[in-house]
C-alpha cells in the first residue's frame, strides 16, 4: 500500500520585496492499494506533479510521511522495483543519447534481471502499439505520442507494484489511448499493480480509475468513488464537470 | 483571401529515404481555423514544423508554401527567421523544450517581443500581464521570474499561448495546445482561440487529438494517417458523415471512452 500522511510542501519564491516560500501542498492524505487505480484530477498548477515527485521519493516533503508497504519511500532501496513513473515531461525524461532499446531496458539492467531477451522488448513495444523496429530509433526521431509510449513501456518493464502516471496518455490519439488504458487495466488485474493516475481528462479517468481525488490549490477538495462522480459535492469539482467539452 | 497555401509538401528522412509526409496540399483562409487530427506518429507535427521550416536537419522537404502569396520555400534562412514570430507563430507540443532552461521565463519573452516590436521591458511586461490573465494564469509577476522547470506543464503551455496572443501573428500554429490543461483552463484557452480569430483575423492551425475541442473551434479538418491526408473538409460534415475508414474508426474509438463516461454520469452528462 502507498500511503501519504499529513504532507506539506513549499518552494522558495523570489518575490520583489523579500524571499519567501510559497506553499504548494497543504495537509495531503491519501492511500492507494495494490490493484487499485487512484485518479488525481485538478487545476493546472495546483501541485499534482509536485505530489507525484514526492510519491516517488525524488523530492522530500517539508513535513509528513510517505510510506510504501509500511516503509519510508525516502529509502532508495525500498523504492527499487516497487515504484516506476511516467513523467508529464516525457520528452526530457528519456536520455537523448539512448536508443529506444537502451532507454526501455535501462531500469531492468539496474535490477539485474536475468535474461533480458529481445522478446521482452518486442513484446513491450507491441503492447504500447509500436512496431519492434522502433527499438533502433533515438528520441529526436519520435513523435510526441511515440515518446510517451516508450516511457510507458519503460515503466511497465519492471512489473512494479505501483506506477505513477503523470498525464501519461495526454499526447495520444484516442485509438491509442484506448489501447493503453486497456493494457493498464489488464496489467492491474494480472500483476495486481496499483496506479496513481494524474490527469485532466475526466473521461479517461472515469474509464480507468476506481477512485478520484479532486485537487485545487494544493489541497484535496474531495475524494470519491468513480461511480459516484455525478454526485460530487465541492463547487470546484462541479465546475470541472460543467466545463468539460465532450465529443 | 488565401492566407496560406501548401502545395505538394513532401518530407523525408535523408539517410534512409523514408518518406514521413507524402504529397500534402491544403489552404488556409484569413480568419479560418484548420484542425489536423490523426494517429500518433502520422506526421502532424512534422507537417506543421515544415511550414515553419523548423524540422530537424535529418529531414528534408520539397513542395511549395505561400504565405500571402509570398513563397516561403524560396526564402533564405535569414529572411525566414523574420517570418517566425510575427507572421508565423508556433506553440510547441512540449512546453519544456520551448524555453531555454537556463534563463528566467521573462528573458525569452522580453527578447522575442523586443525583436518583433522593439518594446522595452516595461512595455513587454504590461502586454504580457494582459494576455496571461486571458489564459487564466495567476500571479503573472511570480511566473515571469521563474525558470521553466519551476512551472507546471499546463503553465508552460499557457505561457506559450500568452506569448502567441501578444505577438498577434497572421497564422498561429498550435500543436496540442490544450493537452496539459484541466477542463476549466482548457475552456478559457479555447475561448481565447475563438476570440482572436474573430478580433484579429488571425488564422489558426490547430493540431489536436481532442475531437471535442476540434469540433468546437475548427472550420476545416484534415485527417492524417501514415503521413497521408486521408480526408479533408468541413468539420461538421466530416464528423457527421466520415468517408474514410480511419476517420470512422477515430470517431468510434472516442465513443468507447465516451460511452463509459456517459454510463458513469447517467443523466448528468454536461454539454
Ligand atoms: N522546483 C520548483 N520551484 C519552485 N516552484 C515550483 C517548482 N516546481 C513546481 N513549482 C510550482 O508549484 C506549483 C505546482 O506545480 P505542479 O507542477 O505540481 O502543478 P500541476 O498540478 O502538476 O499542474 P499541471 O496540471 O499544469 O501539470 C506551480 O505553481 C509551480 O510554479
Ligand atoms: N527527426 C526525425 N527523424 C526521423 N524520423 C522522424 C523525425 N521526426 C519525426 N519522425 C517520424 O515521423 C513520424 C511522424 O512524426 P510526427 O511528430 O509528425 O507525428 P505526430 O503526428 O505529430 O504524432 P503525435 O500525435 O504522436 O505527436 C513519426 O513516425 C516519427 O517517428
Ligand atoms: Mg503536472
Ligand atoms: Mg506531434
Tab-separated table of N, CA, C and O in Angstrom, chain A residues 101-217:
chain	number	residue	atom	x	y	z
A	101	UNK	N	15.719	1.094	-27.371
A	101	UNK	CA	16.057	-0.182	-26.728
A	101	UNK	C	16.747	0.039	-25.384
A	101	UNK	O	16.350	-0.483	-24.352
A	102	UNK	N	17.765	0.888	-25.418
A	102	UNK	CA	18.537	1.129	-24.206
A	102	UNK	C	17.685	1.828	-23.144
A	102	UNK	O	17.776	1.515	-21.952
A	103	UNK	N	16.847	2.758	-23.612
A	103	UNK	CA	16.009	3.506	-22.673
A	103	UNK	C	15.051	2.578	-21.933
A	103	UNK	O	14.863	2.704	-20.725
A	104	UNK	N	14.462	1.634	-22.662
A	104	UNK	CA	13.481	0.755	-22.028
A	104	UNK	C	14.171	-0.264	-21.113
A	104	UNK	O	13.676	-0.584	-20.034
A	105	UNK	N	15.320	-0.746	-21.551
A	105	UNK	CA	15.985	-1.793	-20.765
A	105	UNK	C	16.806	-1.243	-19.598
A	105	UNK	O	17.182	-1.989	-18.702
A	106	UNK	N	17.034	0.050	-19.623
A	106	UNK	CA	17.853	0.674	-18.583
A	106	UNK	C	17.422	0.296	-17.162
A	106	UNK	O	18.245	-0.167	-16.366
A	107	UNK	N	16.131	0.458	-16.817
A	107	UNK	CA	15.753	0.086	-15.442
A	107	UNK	C	15.919	-1.404	-15.161
A	107	UNK	O	16.152	-1.800	-14.019
A	108	UNK	N	15.802	-2.220	-16.188
A	108	UNK	CA	15.951	-3.670	-15.972
A	108	UNK	C	17.391	-4.022	-15.616
A	108	UNK	O	17.649	-4.798	-14.715
A	109	UNK	N	18.323	-3.443	-16.345
A	109	UNK	CA	19.744	-3.674	-16.052
A	109	UNK	C	19.995	-3.397	-14.575
A	109	UNK	O	20.654	-4.134	-13.889
A	110	UNK	N	19.370	-2.298	-14.165
A	110	UNK	CA	19.548	-1.846	-12.812
A	110	UNK	C	19.180	-2.935	-11.809
A	110	UNK	O	19.822	-3.110	-10.795
A	111	UNK	N	18.118	-3.654	-12.124
A	111	UNK	CA	17.664	-4.669	-11.183
A	111	UNK	C	18.291	-6.027	-11.453
A	111	UNK	O	17.899	-7.034	-10.896
A	112	UNK	N	19.237	-6.055	-12.360
A	112	UNK	CA	19.932	-7.309	-12.673
A	112	UNK	C	18.966	-8.440	-12.983
A	112	UNK	O	19.084	-9.551	-12.452
A	113	UNK	N	17.985	-8.161	-13.781
A	113	UNK	CA	17.081	-9.227	-14.211
A	113	UNK	C	17.889	-10.168	-15.089
A	113	UNK	O	18.697	-9.730	-15.903
A	114	UNK	N	17.593	-11.446	-14.962
A	114	UNK	CA	18.440	-12.444	-15.617
A	114	UNK	C	18.471	-12.302	-17.129
A	114	UNK	O	19.397	-11.743	-17.721
A	115	UNK	N	17.458	-12.835	-17.762
A	115	UNK	CA	17.522	-12.853	-19.218
A	115	UNK	C	16.678	-11.740	-19.812
A	115	UNK	O	15.461	-11.787	-19.786
A	116	UNK	N	17.384	-10.744	-20.305
A	116	UNK	CA	16.643	-9.701	-20.978
A	116	UNK	C	16.655	-10.033	-22.457
A	116	UNK	O	17.590	-9.727	-23.174
A	117	UNK	N	15.650	-10.698	-22.861
A	117	UNK	CA	15.640	-11.145	-24.244
A	117	UNK	C	15.042	-10.069	-25.138
A	117	UNK	O	14.319	-9.187	-24.684
A	118	UNK	N	15.379	-10.169	-26.407
A	118	UNK	CA	14.750	-9.299	-27.389
A	118	UNK	C	13.246	-9.482	-27.366
A	118	UNK	O	12.490	-8.573	-27.642
A	119	UNK	N	12.861	-10.705	-27.010
A	119	UNK	CA	11.430	-10.999	-26.988
A	119	UNK	C	10.670	-10.060	-26.072
A	119	UNK	O	9.618	-9.552	-26.427
A	120	UNK	N	11.234	-9.850	-24.882
A	120	UNK	CA	10.570	-8.987	-23.922
A	120	UNK	C	10.416	-7.587	-24.496
A	120	UNK	O	9.350	-6.978	-24.442
A	121	UNK	N	11.505	-7.076	-25.085
A	121	UNK	CA	11.493	-5.741	-25.642
A	121	UNK	C	10.436	-5.625	-26.746
A	121	UNK	O	9.642	-4.682	-26.768
A	122	UNK	N	10.437	-6.606	-27.641
A	122	UNK	CA	9.458	-6.587	-28.728
A	122	UNK	C	8.037	-6.635	-28.190
A	122	UNK	O	7.150	-5.934	-28.667
A	123	UNK	N	7.846	-7.461	-27.174
A	123	UNK	CA	6.502	-7.583	-26.609
A	123	UNK	C	6.058	-6.255	-25.995
A	123	UNK	O	4.943	-5.784	-26.220
A	124	UNK	N	6.984	-5.623	-25.248
A	124	UNK	CA	6.649	-4.335	-24.623
A	124	UNK	C	6.268	-3.306	-25.680
A	124	UNK	O	5.283	-2.594	-25.542
A	125	UNK	N	7.057	-3.243	-26.755
A	125	UNK	CA	6.777	-2.266	-27.800
A	125	UNK	C	5.422	-2.531	-28.445
A	125	UNK	O	4.625	-1.616	-28.652
A	126	UNK	N	5.145	-3.797	-28.729
A	126	UNK	CA	3.860	-4.135	-29.336
A	126	UNK	C	2.705	-3.791	-28.398
A	126	UNK	O	1.670	-3.307	-28.819
A	127	UNK	N	2.928	-4.026	-27.110
A	127	UNK	CA	1.867	-3.747	-26.140
A	127	UNK	C	1.469	-2.272	-26.126
A	127	UNK	O	0.325	-1.942	-25.898
A	128	UNK	N	2.444	-1.404	-26.365
A	128	UNK	CA	2.110	0.023	-26.378
A	128	UNK	C	1.833	0.511	-27.807
A	128	UNK	O	1.760	1.706	-28.061
A	129	UNK	N	1.683	-0.424	-28.713
A	129	UNK	CA	1.263	-0.062	-30.067
A	129	UNK	C	2.369	0.461	-30.961
A	129	UNK	O	2.111	1.233	-31.877
A	130	UNK	N	3.624	0.065	-30.695
A	130	UNK	CA	4.721	0.476	-31.575
A	130	UNK	C	5.318	-0.774	-32.227
A	130	UNK	O	5.364	-1.832	-31.606
A	131	UNK	N	5.789	-0.611	-33.463
A	131	UNK	CA	6.399	-1.760	-34.120
A	131	UNK	C	7.773	-1.995	-33.501
A	131	UNK	O	8.455	-1.062	-33.076
A	132	UNK	N	8.229	-3.270	-33.426
A	132	UNK	CA	9.529	-3.584	-32.824
A	132	UNK	C	10.697	-2.842	-33.475
A	132	UNK	O	11.748	-2.679	-32.840
A	133	UNK	N	10.513	-2.359	-34.718
A	133	UNK	CA	11.594	-1.598	-35.372
A	133	UNK	C	11.965	-0.338	-34.601
A	133	UNK	O	13.048	0.216	-34.785
A	134	UNK	N	11.052	0.113	-33.757
A	134	UNK	CA	11.305	1.363	-33.038
A	134	UNK	C	12.474	1.269	-32.076
A	134	UNK	O	12.976	2.270	-31.609
A	135	UNK	N	12.924	0.038	-31.763
A	135	UNK	CA	13.983	-0.072	-30.763
A	135	UNK	C	15.290	0.567	-31.217
A	135	UNK	O	16.118	0.950	-30.408
A	136	UNK	N	15.453	0.725	-32.534
A	136	UNK	CA	16.696	1.321	-33.031
A	136	UNK	C	16.635	2.846	-33.096
A	136	UNK	O	17.605	3.495	-33.416
A	137	UNK	N	15.452	3.417	-32.843
A	137	UNK	CA	15.309	4.874	-33.000
A	137	UNK	C	15.859	5.634	-31.802
A	137	UNK	O	16.005	5.100	-30.715
A	138	UNK	N	16.127	6.911	-32.050
A	138	UNK	CA	16.568	7.800	-30.984
A	138	UNK	C	15.456	8.806	-30.656
A	138	UNK	O	14.609	9.065	-31.506
A	139	UNK	N	15.467	9.355	-29.451
A	139	UNK	CA	14.358	10.206	-29.023
A	139	UNK	C	13.980	11.317	-30.011
A	139	UNK	O	12.804	11.578	-30.211
A	140	UNK	N	14.971	11.953	-30.648
A	140	UNK	CA	14.612	13.062	-31.537
A	140	UNK	C	13.841	12.589	-32.766
A	140	UNK	O	13.230	13.380	-33.467
A	141	UNK	N	13.862	11.295	-33.019
A	141	UNK	CA	13.143	10.758	-34.176
A	141	UNK	C	11.707	10.349	-33.832
A	141	UNK	O	11.002	9.811	-34.671
A	142	UNK	N	11.310	10.562	-32.594
A	142	UNK	CA	9.992	10.108	-32.173
A	142	UNK	C	8.983	11.246	-32.158
A	142	UNK	O	9.324	12.376	-31.823
A	143	UNK	N	7.748	10.933	-32.498
A	143	UNK	CA	6.685	11.927	-32.343
A	143	UNK	C	6.332	12.004	-30.863
A	143	UNK	O	6.756	11.160	-30.074
A	144	UNK	N	5.538	13.009	-30.503
A	144	UNK	CA	5.167	13.187	-29.103
A	144	UNK	C	4.556	11.925	-28.501
A	144	UNK	O	4.963	11.467	-27.436
A	145	UNK	N	3.591	11.382	-29.202
A	145	UNK	CA	2.896	10.199	-28.697
A	145	UNK	C	3.784	8.959	-28.662
A	145	UNK	O	3.630	8.106	-27.790
A	146	UNK	N	4.712	8.875	-29.606
A	146	UNK	CA	5.625	7.724	-29.620
A	146	UNK	C	6.568	7.776	-28.415
A	146	UNK	O	6.802	6.770	-27.743
A	147	UNK	N	7.083	8.975	-28.121
A	147	UNK	CA	7.974	9.145	-26.969
A	147	UNK	C	7.220	8.792	-25.689
A	147	UNK	O	7.756	8.134	-24.788
A	148	UNK	N	5.978	9.223	-25.627
A	148	UNK	CA	5.187	8.948	-24.440
A	148	UNK	C	4.994	7.442	-24.251
A	148	UNK	O	5.079	6.921	-23.141
A	149	UNK	N	4.784	6.742	-25.362
A	149	UNK	CA	4.577	5.297	-25.252
A	149	UNK	C	5.862	4.556	-24.878
A	149	UNK	O	5.818	3.532	-24.204
A	150	UNK	N	7.006	5.077	-25.322
A	150	UNK	CA	8.283	4.479	-24.908
A	150	UNK	C	8.410	4.585	-23.388
A	150	UNK	O	8.821	3.638	-22.711
A	151	UNK	N	8.008	5.723	-22.846
A	151	UNK	CA	8.065	5.900	-21.391
A	151	UNK	C	7.126	4.938	-20.675
A	151	UNK	O	7.446	4.439	-19.593
A	152	UNK	N	5.977	4.679	-21.263
A	152	UNK	CA	5.039	3.734	-20.647
A	152	UNK	C	5.631	2.329	-20.682
A	152	UNK	O	5.601	1.599	-19.688
A	153	UNK	N	6.230	1.961	-21.820
A	153	UNK	CA	6.861	0.637	-21.935
A	153	UNK	C	7.958	0.496	-20.885
A	153	UNK	O	8.092	-0.550	-20.239
A	154	UNK	N	8.729	1.568	-20.702
A	154	UNK	CA	9.810	1.527	-19.719
A	154	UNK	C	9.252	1.352	-18.303
A	154	UNK	O	9.800	0.618	-17.487
A	155	UNK	N	8.127	2.022	-18.039
A	155	UNK	CA	7.562	1.960	-16.690
A	155	UNK	C	7.001	0.577	-16.365
A	155	UNK	O	7.072	0.127	-15.231
A	156	UNK	N	6.429	-0.103	-17.366
A	156	UNK	CA	5.835	-1.411	-17.062
A	156	UNK	C	6.847	-2.546	-17.169
A	156	UNK	O	6.589	-3.653	-16.712
A	157	UNK	N	8.025	-2.257	-17.747
A	157	UNK	CA	9.019	-3.311	-17.993
A	157	UNK	C	9.407	-4.057	-16.724
A	157	UNK	O	9.611	-5.263	-16.735
A	158	UNK	N	9.493	-3.349	-15.607
A	158	UNK	CA	9.973	-3.976	-14.372
A	158	UNK	C	8.857	-4.628	-13.565
A	158	UNK	O	9.098	-5.140	-12.478
A	159	UNK	N	7.637	-4.573	-14.087
A	159	UNK	CA	6.474	-5.083	-13.354
A	159	UNK	C	6.468	-4.596	-11.905
A	159	UNK	O	6.499	-5.389	-10.965
A	160	UNK	N	6.416	-3.295	-11.726
A	160	UNK	CA	6.464	-2.727	-10.377
A	160	UNK	C	5.133	-2.925	-9.652
A	160	UNK	O	4.157	-3.315	-10.280
A	161	UNK	N	5.109	-2.639	-8.363
A	161	UNK	CA	3.833	-2.761	-7.657
A	161	UNK	C	2.998	-1.487	-7.798
A	161	UNK	O	1.785	-1.541	-7.755
A	162	UNK	N	3.698	-0.348	-7.981
A	162	UNK	CA	2.962	0.898	-8.212
A	162	UNK	C	3.543	1.652	-9.405
A	162	UNK	O	4.760	1.684	-9.587
A	163	UNK	N	2.662	2.260	-10.193
A	163	UNK	CA	3.132	3.149	-11.253
A	163	UNK	C	2.468	4.504	-11.083
A	163	UNK	O	1.252	4.597	-10.879
A	164	UNK	N	3.298	5.543	-11.147
A	164	UNK	CA	2.774	6.897	-11.150
A	164	UNK	C	2.697	7.340	-12.603
A	164	UNK	O	3.702	7.371	-13.309
A	165	UNK	N	1.496	7.668	-13.055
A	165	UNK	CA	1.313	8.085	-14.438
A	165	UNK	C	0.883	9.547	-14.447
A	165	UNK	O	-0.246	9.866	-14.080
A	166	UNK	N	1.801	10.445	-14.813
A	166	UNK	CA	1.508	11.876	-14.780
A	166	UNK	C	1.169	12.346	-16.193
A	166	UNK	O	2.045	12.488	-17.032
A	167	UNK	N	-0.087	12.564	-16.458
A	167	UNK	CA	-0.571	12.940	-17.802
A	167	UNK	C	0.039	12.013	-18.849
A	167	UNK	O	0.481	12.448	-19.909
A	168	UNK	N	0.012	10.711	-18.548
A	168	UNK	CA	0.770	9.763	-19.363
A	168	UNK	C	0.136	9.449	-20.702
A	168	UNK	O	0.777	8.882	-21.575
A	169	UNK	N	-1.114	9.795	-20.897
A	169	UNK	CA	-1.729	9.492	-22.186
A	169	UNK	C	-2.160	10.763	-22.906
A	169	UNK	O	-2.884	10.726	-23.883
A	170	UNK	N	-1.648	11.912	-22.411
A	170	UNK	CA	-2.142	13.194	-22.924
A	170	UNK	C	-1.808	13.440	-24.390
A	170	UNK	O	-2.518	14.141	-25.073
A	171	UNK	N	-0.705	12.849	-24.894
A	171	UNK	CA	-0.325	13.128	-26.274
A	171	UNK	C	-0.750	12.037	-27.246
A	171	UNK	O	-0.255	11.974	-28.356
A	172	UNK	N	-1.635	11.162	-26.800
A	172	UNK	CA	-2.008	10.050	-27.667
A	172	UNK	C	-3.359	10.281	-28.322
A	172	UNK	O	-4.254	10.848	-27.717
A	173	UNK	N	-3.464	9.817	-29.565
A	173	UNK	CA	-4.770	9.920	-30.190
A	173	UNK	C	-5.707	8.911	-29.542
A	173	UNK	O	-5.276	7.962	-28.904
A	174	UNK	N	-6.988	9.105	-29.730
A	174	UNK	CA	-7.966	8.347	-28.961
A	174	UNK	C	-7.863	6.843	-29.123
A	174	UNK	O	-8.057	6.091	-28.167
A	175	UNK	N	-7.535	6.371	-30.330
A	175	UNK	CA	-7.491	4.921	-30.504
A	175	UNK	C	-6.337	4.325	-29.698
A	175	UNK	O	-6.472	3.274	-29.072
A	176	UNK	N	-5.188	5.015	-29.687
A	176	UNK	CA	-4.051	4.525	-28.909
A	176	UNK	C	-4.330	4.691	-27.418
A	176	UNK	O	-3.964	3.842	-26.607
A	177	UNK	N	-4.992	5.773	-27.071
A	177	UNK	CA	-5.375	5.981	-25.671
A	177	UNK	C	-6.159	4.788	-25.143
A	177	UNK	O	-5.875	4.256	-24.076
A	178	UNK	N	-7.115	4.367	-25.926
A	178	UNK	CA	-7.965	3.256	-25.518
A	178	UNK	C	-7.118	1.994	-25.347
A	178	UNK	O	-7.270	1.250	-24.379
A	179	UNK	N	-6.202	1.778	-26.294
A	179	UNK	CA	-5.329	0.603	-26.226
A	179	UNK	C	-4.496	0.626	-24.941
A	179	UNK	O	-4.372	-0.377	-24.249
A	180	UNK	N	-3.924	1.801	-24.611
A	180	UNK	CA	-3.089	1.919	-23.418
A	180	UNK	C	-3.934	1.745	-22.151
A	180	UNK	O	-3.534	1.055	-21.209
A	181	UNK	N	-5.101	2.356	-22.131
A	181	UNK	CA	-5.960	2.224	-20.954
A	181	UNK	C	-6.342	0.761	-20.729
A	181	UNK	O	-6.337	0.269	-19.600
A	182	UNK	N	-6.641	0.051	-21.807
A	182	UNK	CA	-6.994	-1.359	-21.672
A	182	UNK	C	-5.794	-2.190	-21.221
A	182	UNK	O	-5.937	-3.105	-20.410
A	183	UNK	N	-4.602	-1.822	-21.751
A	183	UNK	CA	-3.378	-2.513	-21.317
A	183	UNK	C	-3.170	-2.320	-19.814
A	183	UNK	O	-2.877	-3.272	-19.075
A	184	UNK	N	-3.338	-1.082	-19.358
A	184	UNK	CA	-3.148	-0.791	-17.934
A	184	UNK	C	-4.147	-1.576	-17.082
A	184	UNK	O	-3.810	-2.102	-16.029
A	185	UNK	N	-5.364	-1.661	-17.558
A	185	UNK	CA	-6.387	-2.424	-16.834
A	185	UNK	C	-5.985	-3.888	-16.711
A	185	UNK	O	-6.127	-4.499	-15.656
A	186	UNK	N	-5.484	-4.443	-17.819
A	186	UNK	CA	-5.075	-5.846	-17.813
A	186	UNK	C	-3.927	-6.071	-16.833
A	186	UNK	O	-3.961	-7.004	-16.025
A	187	UNK	N	-2.909	-5.198	-16.910
A	187	UNK	CA	-1.750	-5.343	-16.023
A	187	UNK	C	-2.179	-5.239	-14.571
A	187	UNK	O	-1.667	-5.932	-13.692
A	188	UNK	N	-3.121	-4.357	-14.352
A	188	UNK	CA	-3.608	-4.139	-12.997
A	188	UNK	C	-4.183	-5.422	-12.428
A	188	UNK	O	-3.903	-5.798	-11.290
A	189	UNK	N	-4.977	-6.115	-13.218
A	189	UNK	CA	-5.575	-7.334	-12.670
A	189	UNK	C	-4.594	-8.509	-12.705
A	189	UNK	O	-4.597	-9.337	-11.801
A	190	UNK	N	-3.718	-8.569	-13.728
A	190	UNK	CA	-2.784	-9.691	-13.806
A	190	UNK	C	-1.704	-9.645	-12.729
A	190	UNK	O	-1.385	-10.635	-12.105
A	191	UNK	N	-1.124	-8.465	-12.572
A	191	UNK	CA	0.004	-8.341	-11.640
A	191	UNK	C	-0.373	-7.632	-10.354
A	191	UNK	O	0.481	-7.322	-9.539
A	192	UNK	N	-1.660	-7.292	-10.249
A	192	UNK	CA	-2.117	-6.605	-9.054
A	192	UNK	C	-1.361	-5.289	-8.827
A	192	UNK	O	-0.952	-4.973	-7.723
A	193	UNK	N	-1.159	-4.553	-9.913
A	193	UNK	CA	-0.452	-3.270	-9.807
A	193	UNK	C	-1.389	-2.188	-9.290
A	193	UNK	O	-2.602	-2.261	-9.480
A	194	UNK	N	-0.820	-1.175	-8.657
A	194	UNK	CA	-1.600	-0.011	-8.267
A	194	UNK	C	-1.168	1.188	-9.092
A	194	UNK	O	0.003	1.299	-9.435
A	195	UNK	N	-2.110	2.045	-9.432
A	195	UNK	CA	-1.760	3.231	-10.218
A	195	UNK	C	-2.170	4.510	-9.517
A	195	UNK	O	-3.252	4.589	-8.947
A	196	UNK	N	-1.299	5.492	-9.617
A	196	UNK	CA	-1.708	6.858	-9.318
A	196	UNK	C	-1.788	7.527	-10.672
A	196	UNK	O	-0.785	7.648	-11.383
A	197	UNK	N	-2.969	7.917	-11.068
A	197	UNK	CA	-3.214	8.359	-12.433
A	197	UNK	C	-3.549	9.856	-12.428
A	197	UNK	O	-4.681	10.247	-12.182
A	198	UNK	N	-2.524	10.675	-12.683
A	198	UNK	CA	-2.738	12.123	-12.706
A	198	UNK	C	-3.207	12.525	-14.090
A	198	UNK	O	-2.561	12.197	-15.083
A	199	UNK	N	-4.329	13.187	-14.163
A	199	UNK	CA	-4.824	13.575	-15.485
A	199	UNK	C	-5.787	14.742	-15.375
A	199	UNK	O	-6.290	15.059	-14.307
A	200	UNK	N	-6.035	15.389	-16.507
A	200	UNK	CA	-7.102	16.382	-16.529
A	200	UNK	C	-8.243	15.841	-17.359
A	200	UNK	O	-9.272	16.468	-17.505
A	201	UNK	N	-8.028	14.667	-17.933
A	201	UNK	CA	-9.022	14.096	-18.828
A	201	UNK	C	-10.030	13.279	-18.020
A	201	UNK	O	-9.809	12.130	-17.681
A	202	UNK	N	-11.140	13.923	-17.718
A	202	UNK	CA	-12.137	13.294	-16.852
A	202	UNK	C	-12.688	12.013	-17.446
A	202	UNK	O	-12.986	11.064	-16.737
A	203	UNK	N	-12.794	11.991	-18.755
A	203	UNK	CA	-13.393	10.819	-19.375
A	203	UNK	C	-12.452	9.625	-19.296
A	203	UNK	O	-12.878	8.513	-19.004
A	204	UNK	N	-11.156	9.883	-19.546
A	204	UNK	CA	-10.181	8.794	-19.421
A	204	UNK	C	-10.125	8.339	-17.966
A	204	UNK	O	-10.054	7.140	-17.679
A	205	UNK	N	-10.173	9.279	-17.036
A	205	UNK	CA	-10.126	8.943	-15.618
A	205	UNK	C	-11.316	8.070	-15.239
A	205	UNK	O	-11.176	7.070	-14.533
A	206	UNK	N	-12.476	8.431	-15.732
A	206	UNK	CA	-13.672	7.651	-15.414
A	206	UNK	C	-13.544	6.236	-15.963
A	206	UNK	O	-14.083	5.285	-15.407
A	207	UNK	N	-12.801	6.098	-17.049
A	207	UNK	CA	-12.651	4.788	-17.692
A	207	UNK	C	-11.780	3.850	-16.862
A	207	UNK	O	-12.037	2.669	-16.778
A	208	UNK	N	-10.733	4.395	-16.242
A	208	UNK	CA	-9.767	3.501	-15.593
A	208	UNK	C	-9.729	3.585	-14.062
A	208	UNK	O	-9.389	2.619	-13.393
A	209	UNK	N	-10.091	4.728	-13.493
A	209	UNK	CA	-9.899	4.909	-12.055
A	209	UNK	C	-11.026	4.296	-11.225
A	209	UNK	O	-12.188	4.329	-11.615
A	210	UNK	N	-10.633	3.767	-10.063
A	210	UNK	CA	-11.634	3.286	-9.121
A	210	UNK	C	-12.123	4.427	-8.241
A	210	UNK	O	-13.284	4.527	-7.900
A	211	UNK	N	-11.139	5.276	-7.885
A	211	UNK	CA	-11.490	6.443	-7.076
A	211	UNK	C	-10.827	7.669	-7.691
A	211	UNK	O	-9.811	7.549	-8.371
A	212	UNK	N	-11.359	8.839	-7.411
A	212	UNK	CA	-10.730	10.066	-7.892
A	212	UNK	C	-10.592	11.056	-6.747
A	212	UNK	O	-11.462	11.169	-5.899
A	213	UNK	N	-9.449	11.742	-6.795
A	213	UNK	CA	-9.189	12.763	-5.804
A	213	UNK	C	-9.229	14.091	-6.543
A	213	UNK	O	-8.501	14.280	-7.515
A	214	UNK	N	-10.076	15.000	-6.114
A	214	UNK	CA	-10.165	16.301	-6.777
A	214	UNK	C	-9.281	17.278	-6.011
A	214	UNK	O	-9.367	17.397	-4.793
A	215	UNK	N	-8.459	17.978	-6.754
A	215	UNK	CA	-7.354	18.733	-6.206
A	215	UNK	C	-7.466	20.184	-6.622
A	215	UNK	O	-7.719	20.478	-7.788
A	216	UNK	N	-7.294	21.087	-5.674
A	216	UNK	CA	-7.241	22.503	-6.065
A	216	UNK	C	-6.371	23.253	-5.078
A	216	UNK	O	-6.465	23.005	-3.876
A	217	UNK	N	-5.551	24.155	-5.575
A	217	UNK	CA	-4.676	24.962	-4.726
A	217	UNK	C	-3.915	24.123	-3.698
A	217	UNK	O	-3.791	24.511	-2.534
